Amino acid sequence: DQQVKQNSPSLSVQEGRISILNCDYTNSMFDYFLWYKKYPAEGPTFLISISSIKDKNEDGRFTVFLNKSAKHLSLHIVPSQPGDSAVYFCAASGPTGTASKLTFGTGTRLQVTL
Amino acid sequence: DTGVSQDPRHKITKRGQNVTFRCDPISEHNRLYWYRQTLGQGPEFLTYFQNEAQLEKSRLLSDRFSAERPKGSFSTLEIQRTEQGDSAMYLCASSLVSGSGTDTQYFGPGTRLTVL
């Protein structure tokens, strides 16, 4: 039972354009969502998170949007840079205060081309 | 470097041998997690500690797996009688629960296990 889904295994975007990575979840108890970036042979690196009390969180070039009614979140990277090329994982946890383990999607490989 | 560290980075072993991995969390973090990642998948939760107490274990953690966190500092993950299906990247993460209760986990570089 895949509770967190990333339906696009890969995405290619030109440098300077916007990258949009999508994630869907099924468990309504999830209330905290995170995006991680992973390079080969390294551990995931935390990028940005959002709590279910918000619908948007921004940090520099990265913005995460949460649509609770649709159980959908997205990560926007603007402008995309070649160093952003990596695998991006969406993760979820909750309910806050009782369940903190992360449930991950299968990842989206982003390639930023020159 | 004040991040999460894991040792060894790579381990090759023969089926049936025992292996032990170590994780050193970020020093002020009170929670420590173990995950396993196989090719093409996201990390899967194995177990976690708050200080020295092991609070949750996944069904993935068979009786051949054991984890400890003595004194609430570093942690070890031991796999006994390894099987080829244990080949994976083993990831450790640590966190400090915020005032709002949210828990942002920071990962180490992982230990790549290959069972021949």
PDB file of C-alpha atoms in Angstrom:
ATOM      1  CA  ASP A   1       0.000   0.000   0.000  1.00  0.00           C
ATOM      2  CA  GLN A   2       1.810   3.074  -1.317  1.00  0.00           C
ATOM      3  CA  GLN A   3       0.644   5.880   0.976  1.00  0.00           C
ATOM      4  CA  VAL A   4       2.880   8.486  -0.676  1.00  0.00           C
ATOM      5  CA  LYS A   5       3.084   8.516  -4.455  1.00  0.00           C
ATOM      6  CA  GLN A   6       5.325  10.310  -6.883  1.00  0.00           C
ATOM      7  CA  ASN A   7       3.891   9.365 -10.232  1.00  0.00           C
ATOM      8  CA  SER A   8       6.573  10.941 -12.400  1.00  0.00           C
ATOM      9  CA  PRO A   9       9.783   8.915 -12.238  1.00  0.00           C
ATOM     10  CA  SER A  10      11.703  11.560 -14.145  1.00  0.00           C
ATOM     11  CA  LEU A  11      11.548  15.181 -15.258  1.00  0.00           C
ATOM     12  CA  SER A  12      13.780  17.200 -17.564  1.00  0.00           C
ATOM     13  CA  VAL A  13      13.845  21.010 -17.385  1.00  0.00           C
ATOM     14  CA  GLN A  14      15.987  23.661 -19.009  1.00  0.00           C
ATOM     15  CA  GLU A  15      18.259  25.777 -16.854  1.00  0.00           C
ATOM     16  CA  GLY A  16      16.518  28.935 -15.701  1.00  0.00           C
ATOM     17  CA  ARG A  17      13.006  27.517 -16.113  1.00  0.00           C
ATOM     18  CA  ILE A  18      10.662  26.311 -13.369  1.00  0.00           C
ATOM     19  CA  SER A  19      10.749  22.712 -12.133  1.00  0.00           C
ATOM     20  CA  ILE A  20       7.520  21.361 -10.647  1.00  0.00           C
ATOM     21  CA  LEU A  21       7.615  18.055  -8.788  1.00  0.00           C
ATOM     22  CA  ASN A  22       4.379  16.496  -7.620  1.00  0.00           C
ATOM     23  CA  CYS A  23       3.397  14.197  -4.779  1.00  0.00           C
ATOM     24  CA  ASP A  24       0.096  12.637  -3.707  1.00  0.00           C
ATOM     25  CA  TYR A  25      -0.767  10.968  -0.425  1.00  0.00           C
ATOM     26  CA  THR A  26      -3.632   8.802   0.756  1.00  0.00           C
ATOM     27  CA  ASN A  27      -3.320   8.772   4.560  1.00  0.00           C
ATOM     28  CA  SER A  28      -5.416  11.602   6.000  1.00  0.00           C
ATOM     29  CA  MET A  29      -3.496  11.352   9.296  1.00  0.00           C
ATOM     30  CA  PHE A  30      -0.381  12.818   7.654  1.00  0.00           C
ATOM     31  CA  ASP A  31       0.062  16.431   8.744  1.00  0.00           C
ATOM     32  CA  TYR A  32       3.731  17.209   8.119  1.00  0.00           C
ATOM     33  CA  PHE A  33       5.366  16.975   4.723  1.00  0.00           C
ATOM     34  CA  LEU A  34       8.990  17.235   3.655  1.00  0.00           C
ATOM     35  CA  TRP A  35      11.030  17.254   0.473  1.00  0.00           C
ATOM     36  CA  TYR A  36      14.483  15.716   0.306  1.00  0.00           C
ATOM     37  CA  LYS A  37      17.085  15.798  -2.435  1.00  0.00           C
ATOM     38  CA  LYS A  38      19.388  12.848  -2.984  1.00  0.00           C
ATOM     39  CA  TYR A  39      22.586  12.492  -4.974  1.00  0.00           C
ATOM     40  CA  PRO A  40      23.912   9.007  -5.833  1.00  0.00           C
ATOM     41  CA  ALA A  41      25.729   7.252  -2.977  1.00  0.00           C
ATOM     42  CA  GLU A  42      24.701   9.955  -0.480  1.00  0.00           C
ATOM     43  CA  GLY A  43      21.964  10.224   2.109  1.00  0.00           C
ATOM     44  CA  PRO A  44      18.886  12.400   1.503  1.00  0.00           C
ATOM     45  CA  THR A  45      19.375  16.111   2.162  1.00  0.00           C
ATOM     46  CA  PHE A  46      16.481  18.035   3.714  1.00  0.00           C
ATOM     47  CA  LEU A  47      15.179  20.838   1.479  1.00  0.00           C
ATOM     48  CA  ILE A  48      11.920  22.234   2.787  1.00  0.00           C
ATOM     49  CA  SER A  49       8.875  21.218   4.806  1.00  0.00           C
ATOM     50  CA  ILE A  50       5.293  22.264   5.334  1.00  0.00           C
ATOM     51  CA  SER A  51       2.805  21.683   8.112  1.00  0.00           C
ATOM     52  CA  SER A  52      -0.833  20.991   7.307  1.00  0.00           C
ATOM     53  CA  ILE A  53      -1.853  24.286   8.923  1.00  0.00           C
ATOM     54  CA  LYS A  54      -0.258  26.079   5.965  1.00  0.00           C
ATOM     55  CA  ASP A  55      -0.790  25.866   2.234  1.00  0.00           C
ATOM     56  CA  LYS A  56       2.526  27.362   1.128  1.00  0.00           C
ATOM     57  CA  ASN A  57       6.075  27.584   2.405  1.00  0.00           C
ATOM     58  CA  GLU A  58       8.929  29.321   0.642  1.00  0.00           C
ATOM     59  CA  ASP A  59      12.693  29.162   1.102  1.00  0.00           C
ATOM     60  CA  GLY A  60      14.787  30.894  -1.511  1.00  0.00           C
ATOM     61  CA  ARG A  61      14.317  29.204  -4.871  1.00  0.00           C
ATOM     62  CA  PHE A  62      12.174  26.441  -3.333  1.00  0.00           C
ATOM     63  CA  THR A  63       8.432  26.671  -2.644  1.00  0.00           C
ATOM     64  CA  VAL A  64       6.185  23.873  -1.445  1.00  0.00           C
ATOM     65  CA  PHE A  65       2.418  24.028  -1.959  1.00  0.00           C
ATOM     66  CA  LEU A  66      -0.049  21.857  -0.060  1.00  0.00           C
ATOM     67  CA  ASN A  67      -3.611  21.142  -1.149  1.00  0.00           C
ATOM     68  CA  LYS A  68      -5.138  19.182   1.728  1.00  0.00           C
ATOM     69  CA  SER A  69      -8.495  18.582   0.089  1.00  0.00           C
ATOM     70  CA  ALA A  70      -6.778  16.973  -2.896  1.00  0.00           C
ATOM     71  CA  LYS A  71      -4.105  15.313  -0.725  1.00  0.00           C
ATOM     72  CA  HIS A  72      -1.523  16.764  -3.065  1.00  0.00           C
ATOM     73  CA  LEU A  73       1.689  18.695  -2.656  1.00  0.00           C
ATOM     74  CA  SER A  74       4.175  20.104  -5.090  1.00  0.00           C
ATOM     75  CA  LEU A  75       7.694  21.471  -5.004  1.00  0.00           C
ATOM     76  CA  HIS A  76       8.551  24.401  -7.264  1.00  0.00           C
ATOM     77  CA  ILE A  77      12.159  25.269  -8.026  1.00  0.00           C
ATOM     78  CA  VAL A  78      12.684  28.655  -9.663  1.00  0.00           C
ATOM     79  CA  PRO A  79      15.001  29.197 -11.434  1.00  0.00           C
ATOM     80  CA  SER A  80      16.283  25.680 -11.977  1.00  0.00           C
ATOM     81  CA  GLN A  81      20.057  25.230 -11.959  1.00  0.00           C
ATOM     82  CA  PRO A  82      22.242  22.335 -13.181  1.00  0.00           C
ATOM     83  CA  GLY A  83      23.220  21.590  -9.559  1.00  0.00           C
ATOM     84  CA  ASP A  84      19.567  20.822  -8.853  1.00  0.00           C
ATOM     85  CA  SER A  85      19.878  17.623 -10.897  1.00  0.00           C
ATOM     86  CA  ALA A  86      19.192  14.841  -8.395  1.00  0.00           C
ATOM     87  CA  VAL A  87      16.432  12.528  -7.187  1.00  0.00           C
ATOM     88  CA  TYR A  88      13.756  14.301  -5.146  1.00  0.00           C
ATOM     89  CA  PHE A  89      11.762  12.445  -2.520  1.00  0.00           C
ATOM     90  CA  CYS A  90       8.508  13.544  -0.968  1.00  0.00           C
ATOM     91  CA  ALA A  91       7.943  12.320   2.605  1.00  0.00           C
ATOM     92  CA  ALA A  92       5.098  12.540   5.100  1.00  0.00           C
ATOM     93  CA  SER A  93       4.559  11.941   8.782  1.00  0.00           C
ATOM     94  CA  GLY A  94       1.783  12.284  11.317  1.00  0.00           C
ATOM     95  CA  PRO A  95      -0.193  12.811  13.280  1.00  0.00           C
ATOM     96  CA  THR A  96       2.255  15.237  14.876  1.00  0.00           C
ATOM     97  CA  GLY A  97       2.999  14.288  18.453  1.00  0.00           C
ATOM     98  CA  THR A  98       2.251  10.609  18.028  1.00  0.00           C
ATOM     99  CA  ALA A  99       3.795   9.282  14.811  1.00  0.00           C
ATOM    100  CA  SER A 100       7.042  10.729  13.564  1.00  0.00           C
ATOM    101  CA  LYS A 101       8.374   8.061  11.197  1.00  0.00           C
ATOM    102  CA  LEU A 102       8.594   9.238   7.616  1.00  0.00           C
ATOM    103  CA  THR A 103       6.786   7.554   4.743  1.00  0.00           C
ATOM    104  CA  PHE A 104       8.542   8.268   1.447  1.00  0.00           C
ATOM    105  CA  GLY A 105       7.489   8.276  -2.175  1.00  0.00           C
ATOM    106  CA  THR A 106       9.572   6.493  -4.789  1.00  0.00           C
ATOM    107  CA  GLY A 107      11.268   9.652  -5.986  1.00  0.00           C
ATOM    108  CA  THR A 108      11.438  11.804  -9.122  1.00  0.00           C
ATOM    109  CA  ARG A 109      14.719  12.157 -10.965  1.00  0.00           C
ATOM    110  CA  LEU A 110      15.167  15.787 -12.048  1.00  0.00           C
ATOM    111  CA  GLN A 111      17.595  16.629 -14.811  1.00  0.00           C
ATOM    112  CA  VAL A 112      18.330  20.290 -15.444  1.00  0.00           C
ATOM    113  CA  THR A 113      19.799  20.781 -18.887  1.00  0.00           C
ATOM    114  CA  LEU A 114      21.898  23.679 -20.146  1.00  0.00           C
TER     115      LEU A 114
ATOM    116  CA  ASP B   1      31.404  18.563  10.567  1.00  0.00           C
ATOM    117  CA  THR B   2      28.310  18.494  12.798  1.00  0.00           C
ATOM    118  CA  GLY B   3      26.047  16.327  10.629  1.00  0.00           C
ATOM    119  CA  VAL B   4      24.962  12.723  11.069  1.00  0.00           C
ATOM    120  CA  SER B   5      27.803  10.275  10.472  1.00  0.00           C
ATOM    121  CA  GLN B   6      27.658   6.575   9.664  1.00  0.00           C
ATOM    122  CA  ASP B   7      30.306   3.895   9.677  1.00  0.00           C
ATOM    123  CA  PRO B   8      31.239   2.009   7.601  1.00  0.00           C
ATOM    124  CA  ARG B   9      30.171   3.598   4.319  1.00  0.00           C
ATOM    125  CA  HIS B  10      30.361   0.276   2.510  1.00  0.00           C
ATOM    126  CA  LYS B  11      30.225  -3.303   3.739  1.00  0.00           C
ATOM    127  CA  ILE B  12      30.547  -6.470   1.676  1.00  0.00           C
ATOM    128  CA  THR B  13      29.831  -9.713   3.485  1.00  0.00           C
ATOM    129  CA  LYS B  14      29.045 -13.318   2.770  1.00  0.00           C
ATOM    130  CA  ARG B  15      25.624 -14.779   3.366  1.00  0.00           C
ATOM    131  CA  GLY B  16      25.256 -16.016   6.924  1.00  0.00           C
ATOM    132  CA  GLN B  17      27.716 -13.564   8.471  1.00  0.00           C
ATOM    133  CA  ASN B  18      26.768 -10.968  11.067  1.00  0.00           C
ATOM    134  CA  VAL B  19      27.291  -7.251  10.416  1.00  0.00           C
ATOM    135  CA  THR B  20      27.045  -4.179  12.628  1.00  0.00           C
ATOM    136  CA  PHE B  21      26.620  -0.563  11.560  1.00  0.00           C
ATOM    137  CA  ARG B  22      27.136   2.553  13.647  1.00  0.00           C
ATOM    138  CA  CYS B  23      25.391   5.916  13.537  1.00  0.00           C
ATOM    139  CA  ASP B  24      26.430   9.099  15.341  1.00  0.00           C
ATOM    140  CA  PRO B  25      23.596  11.647  15.359  1.00  0.00           C
ATOM    141  CA  ILE B  26      23.778  15.424  15.489  1.00  0.00           C
ATOM    142  CA  SER B  27      24.847  16.048  19.066  1.00  0.00           C
ATOM    143  CA  GLU B  28      21.812  17.864  20.465  1.00  0.00           C
ATOM    144  CA  HIS B  29      19.261  15.625  18.728  1.00  0.00           C
ATOM    145  CA  ASN B  30      17.243  13.318  20.945  1.00  0.00           C
ATOM    146  CA  ARG B  31      15.610  11.164  18.260  1.00  0.00           C
ATOM    147  CA  LEU B  32      17.429   8.686  16.050  1.00  0.00           C
ATOM    148  CA  TYR B  33      15.925   6.731  13.162  1.00  0.00           C
ATOM    149  CA  TRP B  34      17.012   3.829  10.959  1.00  0.00           C
ATOM    150  CA  TYR B  35      15.718   3.392   7.413  1.00  0.00           C
ATOM    151  CA  ARG B  36      16.528   1.005   4.586  1.00  0.00           C
ATOM    152  CA  GLN B  37      16.555   1.928   0.911  1.00  0.00           C
ATOM    153  CA  THR B  38      16.646  -0.450  -2.036  1.00  0.00           C
ATOM    154  CA  LEU B  39      17.121   0.434  -5.690  1.00  0.00           C
ATOM    155  CA  GLY B  40      14.276   2.410  -7.183  1.00  0.00           C
ATOM    156  CA  GLN B  41      12.473   2.853  -3.874  1.00  0.00           C
ATOM    157  CA  GLY B  42      12.262   5.532  -1.248  1.00  0.00           C
ATOM    158  CA  PRO B  43      13.696   4.909   2.215  1.00  0.00           C
ATOM    159  CA  GLU B  44      11.590   2.589   4.398  1.00  0.00           C
ATOM    160  CA  PHE B  45      11.324   3.035   8.149  1.00  0.00           C
ATOM    161  CA  LEU B  46      12.905   0.359  10.347  1.00  0.00           C
ATOM    162  CA  THR B  47      12.983   1.687  13.914  1.00  0.00           C
ATOM    163  CA  TYR B  48      13.492   4.771  16.042  1.00  0.00           C
ATOM    164  CA  PHE B  49      14.738   5.831  19.452  1.00  0.00           C
ATOM    165  CA  GLN B  50      13.924   8.742  21.676  1.00  0.00           C
ATOM    166  CA  ASN B  51      17.002   9.095  23.847  1.00  0.00           C
ATOM    167  CA  GLU B  52      17.835   5.477  24.732  1.00  0.00           C
ATOM    168  CA  ALA B  53      14.294   4.111  24.459  1.00  0.00           C
ATOM    169  CA  GLN B  54      13.353   2.205  21.301  1.00  0.00           C
ATOM    170  CA  LEU B  55       9.822   3.455  20.669  1.00  0.00           C
ATOM    171  CA  GLU B  56       8.756   1.819  17.433  1.00  0.00           C
ATOM    172  CA  LYS B  57       9.846  -1.050  15.203  1.00  0.00           C
ATOM    173  CA  SER B  58       8.640  -1.796  11.685  1.00  0.00           C
ATOM    174  CA  ARG B  59       7.436  -5.203  10.576  1.00  0.00           C
ATOM    175  CA  LEU B  60      10.431  -5.043   8.211  1.00  0.00           C
ATOM    176  CA  LEU B  61      12.679  -5.475  11.247  1.00  0.00           C
ATOM    177  CA  SER B  62      12.812  -9.250  11.508  1.00  0.00           C
ATOM    178  CA  ASP B  63      14.245 -11.008  14.548  1.00  0.00           C
ATOM    179  CA  ARG B  64      17.620 -11.098  12.791  1.00  0.00           C
ATOM    180  CA  PHE B  65      17.822  -7.321  13.181  1.00  0.00           C
ATOM    181  CA  SER B  66      18.561  -5.572  16.432  1.00  0.00           C
ATOM    182  CA  ALA B  67      19.219  -1.929  17.193  1.00  0.00           C
ATOM    183  CA  GLU B  68      20.537  -0.269  20.294  1.00  0.00           C
ATOM    184  CA  ARG B  69      21.195   3.243  21.462  1.00  0.00           C
ATOM    185  CA  PRO B  70      23.071   2.994  24.743  1.00  0.00           C
ATOM    186  CA  LYS B  71      23.103   6.196  26.804  1.00  0.00           C
ATOM    187  CA  GLY B  72      21.038   7.952  24.152  1.00  0.00           C
ATOM    188  CA  SER B  73      24.027   8.890  22.009  1.00  0.00           C
ATOM    189  CA  PHE B  74      25.268   6.771  19.082  1.00  0.00           C
ATOM    190  CA  SER B  75      23.287   3.807  17.791  1.00  0.00           C
ATOM    191  CA  THR B  76      24.178   0.430  16.315  1.00  0.00           C
ATOM    192  CA  LEU B  77      22.192  -1.732  13.937  1.00  0.00           C
ATOM    193  CA  GLU B  78      23.144  -5.398  13.835  1.00  0.00           C
ATOM    194  CA  ILE B  79      22.017  -7.926  11.257  1.00  0.00           C
ATOM    195  CA  GLN B  80      22.586 -11.552  12.136  1.00  0.00           C
ATOM    196  CA  ARG B  81      22.835 -14.392   9.599  1.00  0.00           C
ATOM    197  CA  THR B  82      22.696 -11.997   6.654  1.00  0.00           C
ATOM    198  CA  GLU B  83      20.720 -12.936   3.542  1.00  0.00           C
ATOM    199  CA  GLN B  84      21.062 -11.647   0.004  1.00  0.00           C
ATOM    200  CA  GLY B  85      17.766  -9.825   0.443  1.00  0.00           C
ATOM    201  CA  ASP B  86      19.392  -7.685   3.146  1.00  0.00           C
ATOM    202  CA  SER B  87      21.497  -5.947   0.489  1.00  0.00           C
ATOM    203  CA  ALA B  88      20.471  -2.287   0.628  1.00  0.00           C
ATOM    204  CA  MET B  89      21.496   1.175   1.757  1.00  0.00           C
ATOM    205  CA  TYR B  90      20.975   1.573   5.498  1.00  0.00           C
ATOM    206  CA  LEU B  91      20.282   5.164   6.448  1.00  0.00           C
ATOM    207  CA  CYS B  92      20.363   6.816   9.844  1.00  0.00           C
ATOM    208  CA  ALA B  93      18.626  10.095  10.631  1.00  0.00           C
ATOM    209  CA  SER B  94      18.363  12.252  13.716  1.00  0.00           C
ATOM    210  CA  SER B  95      16.025  15.007  14.841  1.00  0.00           C
ATOM    211  CA  LEU B  96      15.103  17.360  17.634  1.00  0.00           C
ATOM    212  CA  VAL B  97      11.377  17.730  18.049  1.00  0.00           C
ATOM    213  CA  SER B  98      10.295  21.370  17.718  1.00  0.00           C
ATOM    214  CA  GLY B  99       8.058  23.275  20.101  1.00  0.00           C
ATOM    215  CA  SER B 100       5.159  22.695  17.711  1.00  0.00           C
ATOM    216  CA  GLY B 101       5.846  18.974  17.740  1.00  0.00           C
ATOM    217  CA  THR B 102       7.125  18.731  14.175  1.00  0.00           C
ATOM    218  CA  ASP B 103      10.083  16.484  13.580  1.00  0.00           C
ATOM    219  CA  THR B 104      12.506  17.305  10.758  1.00  0.00           C
ATOM    220  CA  GLN B 105      14.895  14.443  10.216  1.00  0.00           C
ATOM    221  CA  TYR B 106      18.451  14.916   8.966  1.00  0.00           C
ATOM    222  CA  PHE B 107      20.095  11.959   7.291  1.00  0.00           C
ATOM    223  CA  GLY B 108      23.589  10.572   7.297  1.00  0.00           C
ATOM    224  CA  PRO B 109      25.422   9.370   4.190  1.00  0.00           C
ATOM    225  CA  GLY B 110      24.287   5.768   4.638  1.00  0.00           C
ATOM    226  CA  THR B 111      25.969   2.371   4.784  1.00  0.00           C
ATOM    227  CA  ARG B 112      25.792   0.348   1.575  1.00  0.00           C
ATOM    228  CA  LEU B 113      25.526  -3.369   2.424  1.00  0.00           C
ATOM    229  CA  THR B 114      26.194  -6.039  -0.190  1.00  0.00           C
ATOM    230  CA  VAL B 115      25.553  -9.657   0.778  1.00  0.00           C
ATOM    231  CA  LEU B 116      27.216 -12.162  -1.558  1.00  0.00           C
TER     232      LEU B 116
END
